[in-house]
XYZ file of C-alpha atoms in Angstrom:
649
model
C 59.989 -45.304 -27.572
C 57.511 -48.215 -28.246
C 54.443 -46.065 -28.165
C 56.052 -43.389 -30.418
C 56.941 -46.204 -32.974
C 53.413 -47.599 -32.690
C 51.806 -44.162 -33.215
C 54.015 -43.533 -36.352
C 53.186 -46.883 -37.911
C 49.451 -46.274 -37.111
C 49.660 -42.952 -39.227
C 51.082 -45.032 -42.121
C 48.555 -47.912 -41.996
C 45.792 -45.267 -41.300
C 46.189 -44.063 -44.884
C 43.746 -46.849 -45.992
C 40.966 -45.603 -43.719
C 41.795 -42.001 -44.694
C 41.365 -42.908 -48.429
C 38.061 -44.479 -47.470
C 36.861 -41.288 -45.663
C 38.186 -39.052 -48.577
C 36.076 -40.761 -51.251
C 32.766 -40.418 -49.015
C 30.756 -37.909 -51.174
C 27.149 -37.004 -52.177
C 28.428 -35.137 -55.318
C 29.441 -38.234 -57.259
C 25.906 -39.579 -57.201
C 24.518 -36.436 -58.942
C 23.537 -36.517 -62.551
C 25.266 -37.286 -64.804
C 28.388 -38.270 -62.714
C 26.700 -41.090 -60.791
C 25.274 -42.965 -63.930
C 28.735 -42.563 -65.735
C 30.564 -44.039 -62.798
C 27.982 -46.800 -62.457
C 28.169 -47.558 -66.179
C 32.016 -47.674 -66.066
C 31.637 -50.029 -63.116
C 29.266 -52.320 -64.922
C 31.579 -52.402 -67.965
C 34.509 -53.238 -65.892
C 32.488 -56.108 -64.226
C 31.485 -57.496 -67.591
C 34.916 -57.238 -68.958
C 36.526 -59.281 -66.139
C 33.725 -61.695 -66.114
C 33.568 -62.683 -69.661
C 36.591 -61.697 -71.297
C 40.416 -63.003 -71.072
C 42.074 -60.737 -68.688
C 45.386 -60.814 -66.762
C 43.295 -62.330 -63.878
C 42.236 -65.434 -66.038
C 45.900 -65.717 -67.180
C 47.086 -66.336 -63.613
C 44.236 -68.613 -62.889
C 43.239 -70.173 -59.609
C 41.055 -68.053 -57.240
C 42.387 -64.765 -58.715
C 39.622 -64.340 -61.352
C 36.891 -65.065 -58.599
C 38.469 -62.676 -56.257
C 38.592 -59.929 -58.775
C 34.947 -60.454 -59.893
C 33.825 -60.485 -56.389
C 35.493 -57.385 -55.362
C 34.232 -55.287 -58.474
C 30.719 -56.961 -58.244
C 30.524 -55.788 -54.628
C 31.719 -52.391 -55.390
C 29.309 -52.104 -58.348
C 26.337 -53.380 -56.236
C 26.985 -51.035 -53.313
C 27.507 -47.992 -55.599
C 24.147 -48.909 -57.259
C 22.362 -48.990 -53.982
C 23.644 -45.569 -52.969
C 22.922 -44.214 -56.526
C 19.316 -45.427 -57.022
C 18.122 -45.370 -53.444
C 18.826 -41.782 -52.350
C 16.204 -41.924 -49.427
C 18.150 -44.670 -47.829
C 21.555 -43.337 -48.763
C 22.509 -42.066 -45.157
C 21.446 -45.548 -43.543
C 23.226 -47.536 -45.930
C 26.314 -45.278 -45.608
C 26.180 -45.638 -41.953
C 26.161 -49.453 -42.182
C 29.152 -49.427 -44.592
C 30.991 -47.055 -42.309
C 30.243 -49.223 -39.296
C 31.449 -52.235 -41.280
C 34.739 -50.569 -42.272
C 35.299 -49.404 -38.670
C 34.656 -52.973 -37.443
C 37.216 -54.399 -40.002
C 39.981 -51.943 -39.011
C 39.312 -52.629 -35.123
C 39.303 -56.348 -35.747
C 42.662 -56.159 -37.709
C 44.227 -53.992 -35.073
C 43.134 -56.339 -32.294
C 44.180 -59.531 -34.116
C 47.571 -57.952 -34.769
C 47.932 -57.522 -31.054
C 46.995 -60.991 -30.093
C 49.252 -62.247 -32.865
C 52.149 -60.216 -31.664
C 51.489 -61.550 -28.139
C 51.679 -65.173 -29.092
C 54.653 -64.665 -31.313
C 56.592 -62.987 -28.554
C 55.656 -65.778 -26.254
C 57.102 -68.302 -28.585
C 60.144 -66.534 -30.049
C 60.948 -63.652 -27.612
C 60.923 -60.968 -30.249
C 58.592 -59.122 -32.384
C 57.785 -60.307 -35.954
C 60.714 -61.476 -38.113
C 61.176 -63.716 -41.177
C 59.424 -66.582 -39.392
C 56.205 -64.216 -39.401
C 56.697 -63.779 -43.161
C 57.161 -67.572 -43.574
C 53.806 -68.061 -41.756
C 52.023 -66.200 -44.396
C 53.556 -68.421 -47.093
C 52.819 -71.713 -45.309
C 49.087 -70.764 -44.556
C 47.606 -74.104 -44.477
C 50.287 -75.533 -42.070
C 50.171 -72.391 -39.898
C 46.435 -72.532 -39.686
C 46.465 -76.122 -38.587
C 49.128 -75.602 -36.035
C 47.113 -72.530 -34.438
C 43.873 -74.770 -34.465
C 45.911 -77.549 -32.503
C 47.891 -75.190 -30.291
C 45.501 -72.526 -29.017
C 41.956 -72.045 -27.700
C 40.705 -70.616 -30.874
C 37.212 -70.632 -30.106
C 37.352 -68.647 -26.916
C 39.947 -66.305 -28.484
C 37.982 -65.332 -31.568
C 34.790 -65.231 -29.520
C 36.500 -62.707 -27.300
C 38.186 -60.808 -30.215
C 34.690 -60.585 -31.910
C 32.978 -59.232 -28.736
C 35.765 -56.671 -28.184
C 35.818 -55.554 -31.677
C 32.020 -55.058 -31.790
C 32.301 -53.093 -28.545
C 35.031 -50.688 -29.718
C 33.161 -50.248 -33.115
C 29.892 -49.327 -31.413
C 31.727 -46.758 -29.186
C 33.788 -45.201 -32.298
C 30.662 -45.100 -34.375
C 28.656 -43.445 -31.690
C 31.364 -40.752 -31.227
C 32.015 -40.155 -34.978
C 28.827 -40.736 -36.827
C 28.078 -37.007 -37.124
C 30.878 -36.770 -39.605
C 28.731 -38.565 -42.119
C 26.112 -35.991 -41.889
C 28.339 -33.066 -42.497
C 30.842 -34.553 -45.008
C 33.811 -32.071 -45.797
C 33.573 -29.874 -48.934
C 36.158 -30.262 -51.826
C 38.424 -27.530 -50.528
C 38.288 -28.898 -46.995
C 39.260 -32.344 -48.355
C 42.271 -30.688 -50.138
C 43.390 -29.247 -46.661
C 42.918 -32.662 -44.967
C 44.890 -34.415 -47.840
C 47.681 -32.068 -47.413
C 47.881 -32.632 -43.598
C 47.769 -36.328 -44.015
C 50.409 -36.350 -46.524
C 52.763 -34.239 -44.360
C 51.975 -36.617 -41.397
C 52.809 -39.580 -43.574
C 55.964 -38.153 -44.748
C 57.084 -37.240 -41.218
C 56.122 -40.778 -40.135
C 58.230 -42.420 -43.094
C 61.286 -40.206 -41.992
C 60.952 -40.921 -38.143
C 60.146 -44.763 -38.384
C 63.672 -45.707 -39.711
C 65.239 -42.925 -37.426
C 63.833 -44.418 -34.423
C 64.926 -47.887 -35.685
C 68.476 -46.798 -35.579
C 68.118 -45.745 -31.902
C 67.282 -49.311 -30.906
C 70.819 -50.338 -30.091
C 70.758 -51.459 -26.402
C 72.626 -54.419 -25.470
C 69.496 -56.080 -24.172
C 67.538 -57.586 -26.977
C 64.140 -57.296 -25.052
C 64.801 -53.442 -24.817
C 65.329 -53.182 -28.584
C 62.307 -55.332 -29.372
C 59.954 -53.386 -27.087
C 61.018 -50.149 -28.683
C 60.112 -51.539 -32.102
C 56.774 -51.894 -33.797
C 55.713 -55.283 -34.926
C 54.315 -54.290 -38.217
C 57.632 -52.297 -39.009
C 59.671 -55.289 -38.001
C 57.469 -57.484 -40.290
C 58.180 -55.067 -43.203
C 61.845 -55.007 -42.549
C 61.876 -58.814 -42.252
C 60.035 -59.075 -45.725
C 62.700 -56.861 -47.249
C 65.659 -58.399 -45.489
C 64.681 -62.046 -46.430
C 66.972 -63.712 -43.947
C 66.926 -65.401 -40.735
C 69.980 -64.994 -38.334
C 71.009 -68.682 -37.926
C 73.155 -68.042 -34.931
C 70.157 -66.466 -33.173
C 67.442 -68.887 -33.793
C 69.078 -72.317 -34.547
C 71.222 -74.864 -32.509
C 74.905 -74.209 -32.726
C 78.204 -75.890 -31.770
C 81.715 -74.336 -31.341
C 82.674 -72.746 -34.741
C 85.965 -74.554 -34.938
C 84.228 -77.921 -34.150
C 81.658 -77.147 -36.921
C 84.347 -76.937 -39.610
C 86.273 -79.896 -38.264
C 82.964 -82.013 -38.442
C 82.493 -80.622 -41.970
C 85.996 -81.829 -42.861
C 84.982 -85.301 -42.108
C 82.390 -84.997 -44.861
C 84.350 -83.023 -47.264
C 87.928 -84.151 -46.562
C 89.866 -81.644 -48.910
C 88.875 -78.532 -46.766
C 91.196 -76.987 -44.371
C 90.479 -74.250 -41.695
C 87.329 -72.139 -41.496
C 86.538 -72.219 -45.201
C 85.429 -74.457 -47.870
C 88.204 -73.607 -50.250
C 89.913 -76.706 -51.880
C 91.357 -77.783 -54.914
C 89.761 -80.449 -57.337
C 92.265 -82.247 -59.464
C 92.012 -84.731 -62.278
C 94.640 -86.702 -63.971
C 92.858 -86.505 -67.507
C 92.805 -83.335 -69.719
C 89.880 -81.197 -69.404
C 86.843 -81.623 -71.883
C 85.571 -77.944 -72.743
C 82.267 -79.126 -74.037
C 79.169 -76.751 -74.338
C 76.970 -77.272 -71.295
C 73.200 -76.533 -71.430
C 71.495 -76.780 -67.905
C 67.545 -76.929 -68.199
C 65.915 -76.377 -64.975
C 62.100 -77.542 -65.603
C 59.501 -75.862 -63.362
C 57.856 -77.919 -60.716
C 58.791 -81.356 -62.225
C 58.002 -83.840 -59.503
C 59.320 -87.276 -59.987
C 55.707 -88.383 -59.785
C 55.065 -87.176 -63.322
C 57.504 -89.609 -64.927
C 56.599 -93.149 -65.951
C 59.731 -94.387 -64.276
C 58.443 -93.350 -61.028
C 55.005 -95.087 -61.560
C 52.976 -92.542 -63.462
C 50.464 -94.299 -65.670
C 49.310 -91.147 -67.803
C 52.413 -90.883 -70.055
C 52.828 -87.342 -69.413
C 56.594 -87.264 -70.038
C 57.202 -89.629 -72.939
C 60.349 -87.723 -74.138
C 62.098 -87.329 -70.800
C 61.362 -91.119 -69.993
C 62.926 -92.026 -73.174
C 65.877 -89.546 -72.475
C 66.403 -91.071 -69.152
C 67.225 -94.369 -70.497
C 70.057 -92.918 -72.569
C 71.531 -90.776 -69.847
C 73.119 -90.549 -66.616
C 69.859 -90.748 -64.568
C 69.824 -89.788 -60.906
C 67.005 -91.546 -59.192
C 67.617 -90.560 -55.600
C 68.127 -86.882 -55.889
C 66.548 -84.279 -53.572
C 65.620 -80.472 -54.071
C 66.957 -78.070 -51.622
C 63.580 -76.194 -51.297
C 60.082 -75.693 -52.580
C 60.460 -72.586 -54.720
C 62.217 -71.770 -57.923
C 64.682 -69.539 -56.382
C 65.821 -72.285 -54.080
C 66.530 -74.524 -57.022
C 68.368 -71.965 -58.879
C 70.384 -71.080 -55.826
C 71.350 -74.675 -55.351
C 72.343 -75.347 -59.036
C 74.380 -71.894 -59.089
C 75.962 -71.672 -55.852
C 76.139 -75.379 -54.869
C 75.375 -74.309 -51.274
C 72.938 -75.929 -48.572
C 69.863 -73.858 -48.113
C 70.150 -71.245 -45.257
C 67.246 -70.090 -43.208
C 65.013 -67.207 -44.458
C 64.418 -66.374 -48.290
C 66.799 -67.691 -51.012
C 70.031 -65.769 -51.534
C 68.906 -64.815 -54.970
C 66.183 -62.547 -53.314
C 68.511 -60.979 -50.616
C 70.443 -57.730 -50.826
C 73.894 -59.292 -50.651
C 73.412 -61.711 -53.523
C 76.214 -60.642 -55.801
C 79.912 -61.792 -56.560
C 79.150 -65.182 -54.921
C 81.302 -68.191 -55.847
C 79.212 -69.713 -58.569
C 79.301 -72.405 -61.374
C 79.168 -69.721 -64.196
C 82.454 -68.321 -62.754
C 84.319 -71.469 -63.184
C 83.283 -71.726 -66.878
C 83.962 -68.043 -67.406
C 87.602 -68.659 -66.244
C 87.891 -71.203 -69.059
C 86.577 -68.685 -71.811
C 83.097 -69.840 -71.775
C 80.148 -67.628 -72.854
C 77.723 -67.763 -69.832
C 74.080 -66.977 -69.954
C 70.788 -67.234 -67.936
C 67.672 -67.827 -70.179
C 64.155 -67.299 -69.109
C 60.932 -66.965 -70.914
C 59.509 -64.331 -68.736
C 60.916 -61.049 -67.540
C 63.878 -62.012 -65.460
C 63.382 -59.150 -62.886
C 60.767 -61.491 -61.355
C 61.947 -63.065 -58.136
C 65.059 -60.895 -58.482
C 66.678 -63.399 -60.866
C 68.066 -60.618 -63.237
C 69.738 -58.908 -60.316
C 71.337 -62.021 -59.063
C 72.541 -63.529 -62.168
C 73.791 -60.384 -63.657
C 75.478 -59.817 -60.415
C 77.307 -63.085 -60.641
C 78.670 -62.565 -64.288
C 75.895 -64.072 -66.413
C 74.348 -62.424 -69.457
C 70.665 -62.442 -69.607
C 68.292 -63.678 -72.452
C 64.554 -63.256 -71.395
C 61.373 -62.011 -72.747
C 62.583 -58.544 -73.410
C 65.041 -60.064 -76.026
C 62.047 -61.275 -78.062
C 60.645 -59.649 -81.263
C 56.888 -59.551 -81.576
C 56.979 -62.092 -84.375
C 58.962 -64.553 -82.308
C 56.293 -64.985 -79.681
C 53.519 -67.569 -80.663
C 52.072 -67.761 -77.305
C 52.541 -66.093 -73.926
C 50.782 -65.831 -70.606
C 51.506 -63.804 -67.466
C 54.730 -65.913 -66.731
C 56.250 -65.452 -70.137
C 56.431 -66.837 -73.619
C 55.762 -70.662 -73.969
C 58.642 -73.224 -73.755
C 58.493 -73.736 -77.507
C 59.249 -70.202 -78.216
C 62.104 -70.103 -75.654
C 63.406 -73.313 -77.319
C 63.665 -71.583 -80.519
C 65.286 -68.516 -78.914
C 67.675 -70.929 -77.284
C 68.718 -72.549 -80.464
C 69.180 -69.119 -82.255
C 71.325 -67.994 -79.240
C 73.490 -71.042 -79.062
C 73.928 -71.028 -82.770
C 75.314 -67.418 -82.455
C 77.470 -68.522 -79.523
C 79.053 -71.458 -81.515
C 79.728 -69.220 -84.492
C 81.870 -67.159 -82.214
C 84.175 -69.884 -81.576
C 83.909 -70.199 -77.899
C 82.369 -72.888 -75.735
C 79.030 -71.828 -73.930
C 77.235 -72.590 -70.764
C 73.608 -71.776 -70.829
C 71.194 -72.042 -67.868
C 67.400 -72.233 -69.256
C 64.606 -71.979 -66.810
C 61.344 -73.079 -68.121
C 58.019 -71.426 -67.505
C 55.029 -73.503 -69.027
C 54.499 -75.881 -66.149
C 53.337 -73.254 -63.892
C 49.912 -72.079 -62.956
C 47.758 -71.193 -65.040
C 49.305 -74.074 -67.064
C 48.216 -72.470 -70.471
C 49.986 -73.245 -73.702
C 49.128 -73.356 -77.380
C 46.240 -75.631 -78.424
C 46.714 -78.498 -80.794
C 50.326 -79.535 -79.501
C 49.349 -82.298 -77.291
C 46.239 -84.287 -76.527
C 45.294 -81.985 -73.720
C 43.850 -78.571 -74.489
C 46.016 -75.475 -73.389
C 42.913 -73.550 -72.195
C 41.814 -76.345 -69.795
C 44.615 -75.164 -67.386
C 45.503 -78.511 -66.024
C 48.734 -79.384 -64.396
C 49.172 -82.504 -66.303
C 48.700 -80.418 -69.538
C 51.523 -78.150 -68.355
C 53.937 -81.099 -67.632
C 53.187 -82.789 -71.057
C 53.375 -79.609 -73.050
C 56.934 -78.835 -71.290
C 57.805 -82.546 -72.342
C 56.694 -81.696 -75.832
C 58.520 -78.534 -76.063
C 61.785 -80.107 -74.780
C 61.505 -82.708 -77.363
C 61.224 -80.201 -80.034
C 64.288 -78.470 -78.622
C 66.381 -81.655 -78.938
C 65.107 -82.239 -82.321
C 66.415 -78.839 -83.418
C 69.579 -79.199 -81.374
C 70.507 -82.620 -82.905
C 70.717 -80.873 -86.311
C 73.338 -78.199 -85.029
C 77.199 -78.807 -85.624
C 77.665 -78.030 -81.862
C 75.283 -80.755 -80.640
C 77.944 -83.599 -80.456
C 80.118 -81.607 -78.316
C 77.542 -80.558 -75.731
C 76.352 -81.899 -72.281
C 72.551 -81.604 -71.514
C 71.419 -81.476 -67.882
C 67.708 -81.643 -67.169
C 66.586 -81.256 -63.578
C 63.498 -79.924 -61.738
C 63.728 -76.785 -59.622
C 61.515 -78.287 -57.047
C 58.403 -80.530 -56.759
C 54.995 -79.531 -57.539
C 53.678 -79.606 -54.112
C 55.617 -79.640 -50.668
C 52.556 -80.204 -48.336
C 52.529 -83.667 -46.571
C 52.138 -85.496 -43.374
C 55.239 -83.875 -41.761
C 57.098 -80.508 -42.099
C 59.520 -82.041 -44.542
C 57.765 -85.001 -46.268
C 60.687 -86.877 -48.134
C 58.347 -87.759 -51.230
C 57.881 -84.039 -51.862
C 61.399 -83.183 -52.445
C 62.808 -86.057 -54.566
C 63.157 -84.842 -58.240
C 64.510 -86.385 -61.288
C 67.807 -85.385 -62.935
C 69.108 -86.329 -66.357
C 72.524 -85.770 -67.790
C 72.703 -86.559 -71.522
C 75.581 -86.498 -74.067
C 75.571 -89.155 -76.483
C 79.012 -90.675 -77.300
C 80.462 -89.173 -74.322
C 78.399 -90.055 -71.256
C 77.344 -93.688 -70.829
C 73.692 -94.410 -69.723
C 73.621 -95.399 -66.145
C 71.178 -95.154 -63.118
C 72.716 -93.376 -60.094
C 70.862 -94.617 -57.056
C 72.997 -92.887 -54.408
C 71.391 -90.441 -52.163
C 72.478 -87.060 -53.350
C 71.412 -83.351 -53.499
C 70.621 -80.703 -56.094
C 73.940 -79.025 -55.167
C 75.873 -82.078 -56.185
C 74.591 -81.851 -59.839
C 77.248 -79.283 -61.371
C 80.351 -80.711 -59.312
C 79.395 -84.144 -60.888
C 79.303 -82.544 -64.310
C 82.581 -80.797 -63.762
C 83.956 -84.202 -62.751
C 82.712 -85.820 -65.948
C 84.509 -83.081 -67.881
C 87.715 -83.690 -65.835
C 88.117 -80.098 -64.702
C 90.898 -79.261 -62.350
C 89.750 -76.153 -60.407
C 89.598 -74.313 -57.049
C 86.082 -74.523 -55.434
C 84.181 -73.302 -52.312
C 81.138 -75.485 -53.305
C 79.542 -77.720 -50.539
C 78.287 -79.827 -53.452
C 80.447 -82.831 -54.448
C 81.085 -85.057 -57.233
C 78.691 -88.101 -56.591
C 80.639 -90.322 -59.000
C 83.743 -89.860 -56.795
C 84.732 -92.945 -54.659
C 85.027 -90.483 -51.603
C 81.573 -89.111 -52.017
C 79.484 -89.733 -48.720
C 75.659 -89.933 -49.722
C 73.505 -87.158 -47.967
C 70.956 -84.671 -49.035
C 69.421 -81.474 -47.939
C 65.648 -80.565 -47.906
C 64.228 -77.235 -46.308
C 61.389 -74.719 -45.987
C 62.213 -71.058 -45.086
C 62.733 -72.235 -41.496
C 63.120 -75.947 -41.144
C 66.435 -77.211 -42.190
C 66.612 -80.925 -42.897
C 69.622 -83.159 -43.474
C 69.354 -86.871 -44.638
C 71.956 -89.558 -44.198
C 71.720 -93.263 -43.385
C 67.864 -93.375 -43.087
C 67.903 -90.467 -40.633
C 66.221 -87.237 -41.210
C 67.422 -84.442 -38.912
C 65.522 -81.180 -38.749
C 66.798 -77.861 -37.234
C 63.882 -75.357 -36.412
C 63.540 -72.105 -34.516
C 63.964 -71.529 -31.659
C 66.985 -74.013 -31.447
C 64.758 -77.024 -31.875
C 66.056 -80.442 -33.161
C 63.951 -83.318 -34.195
C 65.173 -86.519 -35.786
C 63.280 -89.060 -37.651
C 64.012 -92.613 -38.622
C 63.059 -93.175 -42.202
C 61.268 -96.376 -43.247
C 60.554 -96.750 -46.907
C 56.915 -97.780 -47.582
C 56.355 -99.915 -50.675
C 54.576 -98.457 -53.649
C 52.585 -100.796 -55.892
C 53.992 -101.158 -59.479
C 57.179 -99.106 -58.653
C 60.681 -100.371 -58.960
C 62.481 -100.259 -55.643
C 65.147 -97.586 -56.760
C 62.210 -95.289 -57.792
C 60.102 -95.554 -54.555
C 60.100 -92.345 -52.527
C 57.447 -92.862 -49.790
C 58.874 -92.986 -46.449
C 57.174 -93.263 -42.957
C 59.060 -90.709 -40.728
C 59.242 -92.050 -37.219
C 59.968 -89.459 -34.646
C 62.952 -90.462 -32.354
C 62.784 -89.624 -28.659
C 66.365 -88.985 -28.286
C 68.382 -87.472 -31.396
C 71.701 -89.203 -32.446
C 74.581 -86.990 -31.502
C 76.696 -87.661 -34.475
C 73.910 -86.923 -37.095
C 72.948 -83.963 -35.124
C 76.264 -82.507 -35.258
C 76.725 -83.282 -38.806
C 73.430 -81.447 -39.669
C 74.477 -78.432 -37.514
C 77.942 -78.226 -39.171
C 76.652 -78.056 -42.653
C 74.221 -75.326 -41.849
C 76.096 -73.339 -39.378
C 79.203 -73.182 -41.529
C 77.156 -72.254 -44.598
C 75.513 -69.517 -42.683
C 78.712 -68.282 -41.265
C 80.521 -68.160 -44.597
C 77.678 -66.037 -46.122
C 77.496 -63.746 -43.060
C 81.444 -63.145 -43.160
C 81.770 -62.763 -46.831
C 83.500 -66.260 -47.082
C 81.485 -67.272 -50.103
C 82.565 -64.562 -52.410
C 84.520 -64.908 -55.669
């Protein structure tokens, strides 16, 4: 079964090599076709090298990669076109190089699967997908854990030997390239083979139902399992992470959330005061690390408006993001749920009808919207928010004359601010309160924005410029909002989705997860610094508490201002799940690993104590059992509820 699976996947992957062979031809170099093709390639190279393309908008190394690829293609085509006497030799070199690349990729995959199996006892799963995301950390781990030099030397020698053998046996093909009609026959045969493989691969996967997991895994193909993991986006907590008795897990959770009973988190939150049905505007700011604000020691005056607003607001100075991706932040703020292993719930198949903050507002007659300057199908946001009862306002709602500037991620934050004001005015005119969740985009690579707005040019593409422009756009939004009749009856929440970077000295560096959060409503909320340790999932339950809501909830998040609140926070990557409490960081990792660190605050020059975020993480030789079980209880119960439909509306 395993051999058949491998052969079928090879047929699909082999399409890339088949396409290479298909386009081997002498006819395309004849006049005038050769010169026309070469001219088009030159024009394309000039265009992407000297003009503003989508590659430039994205920024980073993308333009360089695009120019390099087209440049090499143009150069090689020119060699074959203008040096017909050497065409066969050049083609043989290119053919041999292509074979070598394919052989190396196949052998490298085999080696990777071997080591992955040794470590996890299965073929590729979402951990392997995760490894591609955290490239720097993974490469560092490989360099430290394995004999890299001997391995890659052996791989190179083996690949070269196999390549020489294949080229020796097949180079005759280059001297007798198939005709156009022969290629049509080959195309039809290959299409038939690929269609058959596409049909049989999932059929074979359904037959892998033995009770012995090793039998199932041996029958599978690693690349197909990788593809499935990429689509499935989840890691089975109960398979890869430490667990305790399920009843004990909920009993431990009950000590931290006293109101819950039984194997669920459903409970009633009551308030003696009448509910305040104020409008609520939740603004999630892209990559707003604490380090950008003057309060946290920044000397570059990047966020003058947010710094001034923080002094007039409920300002959370010890708040931690759930993860390091936008979807993790949106998940935390919307579902008030600890991060579960794998991809965010937003990108999973089962992402609809979850218990969410929008639903609580809708029950009170609120208009509920998600607002995004880009196209909300990105990162599956549209599917998630619509599937959970939100209306969507995104780039598709903009008229051409409403867009003054846009890049690959969407319209600039100023344009979105204008659209937000227009939308809120229309909502207020309808006579119903509104809850709007706005996700900003300008502080994202390539960090481009309109020139002439701040003292940093928008075409410089600097992160500092992106941060400062977003602060400028938010200031303009508030200046417009203050003039609207609904302003005095509105609560504004500004919070980061995650930090600008998550890399650090450890897998979960504390300073790379702390984010600012501001809750502002003049004449309703008194300015105050909240120094309690808390989580992104606590923001909205705290706001509901400020509004004196009495409601039923399944949220793991709690009202930080409640006297019963126990300080703690969650931080996570796709596979490392962290829990912070009482100066201890507990980290759960595959396969059923537990590490615990004592957190020692490191002084930061010129920064007030409540804003300091640097910690030395000292690995403990023996985990504290109480903290270990608390950590497991949160993550195990959250995973269990999601798996068993216990977090549905």
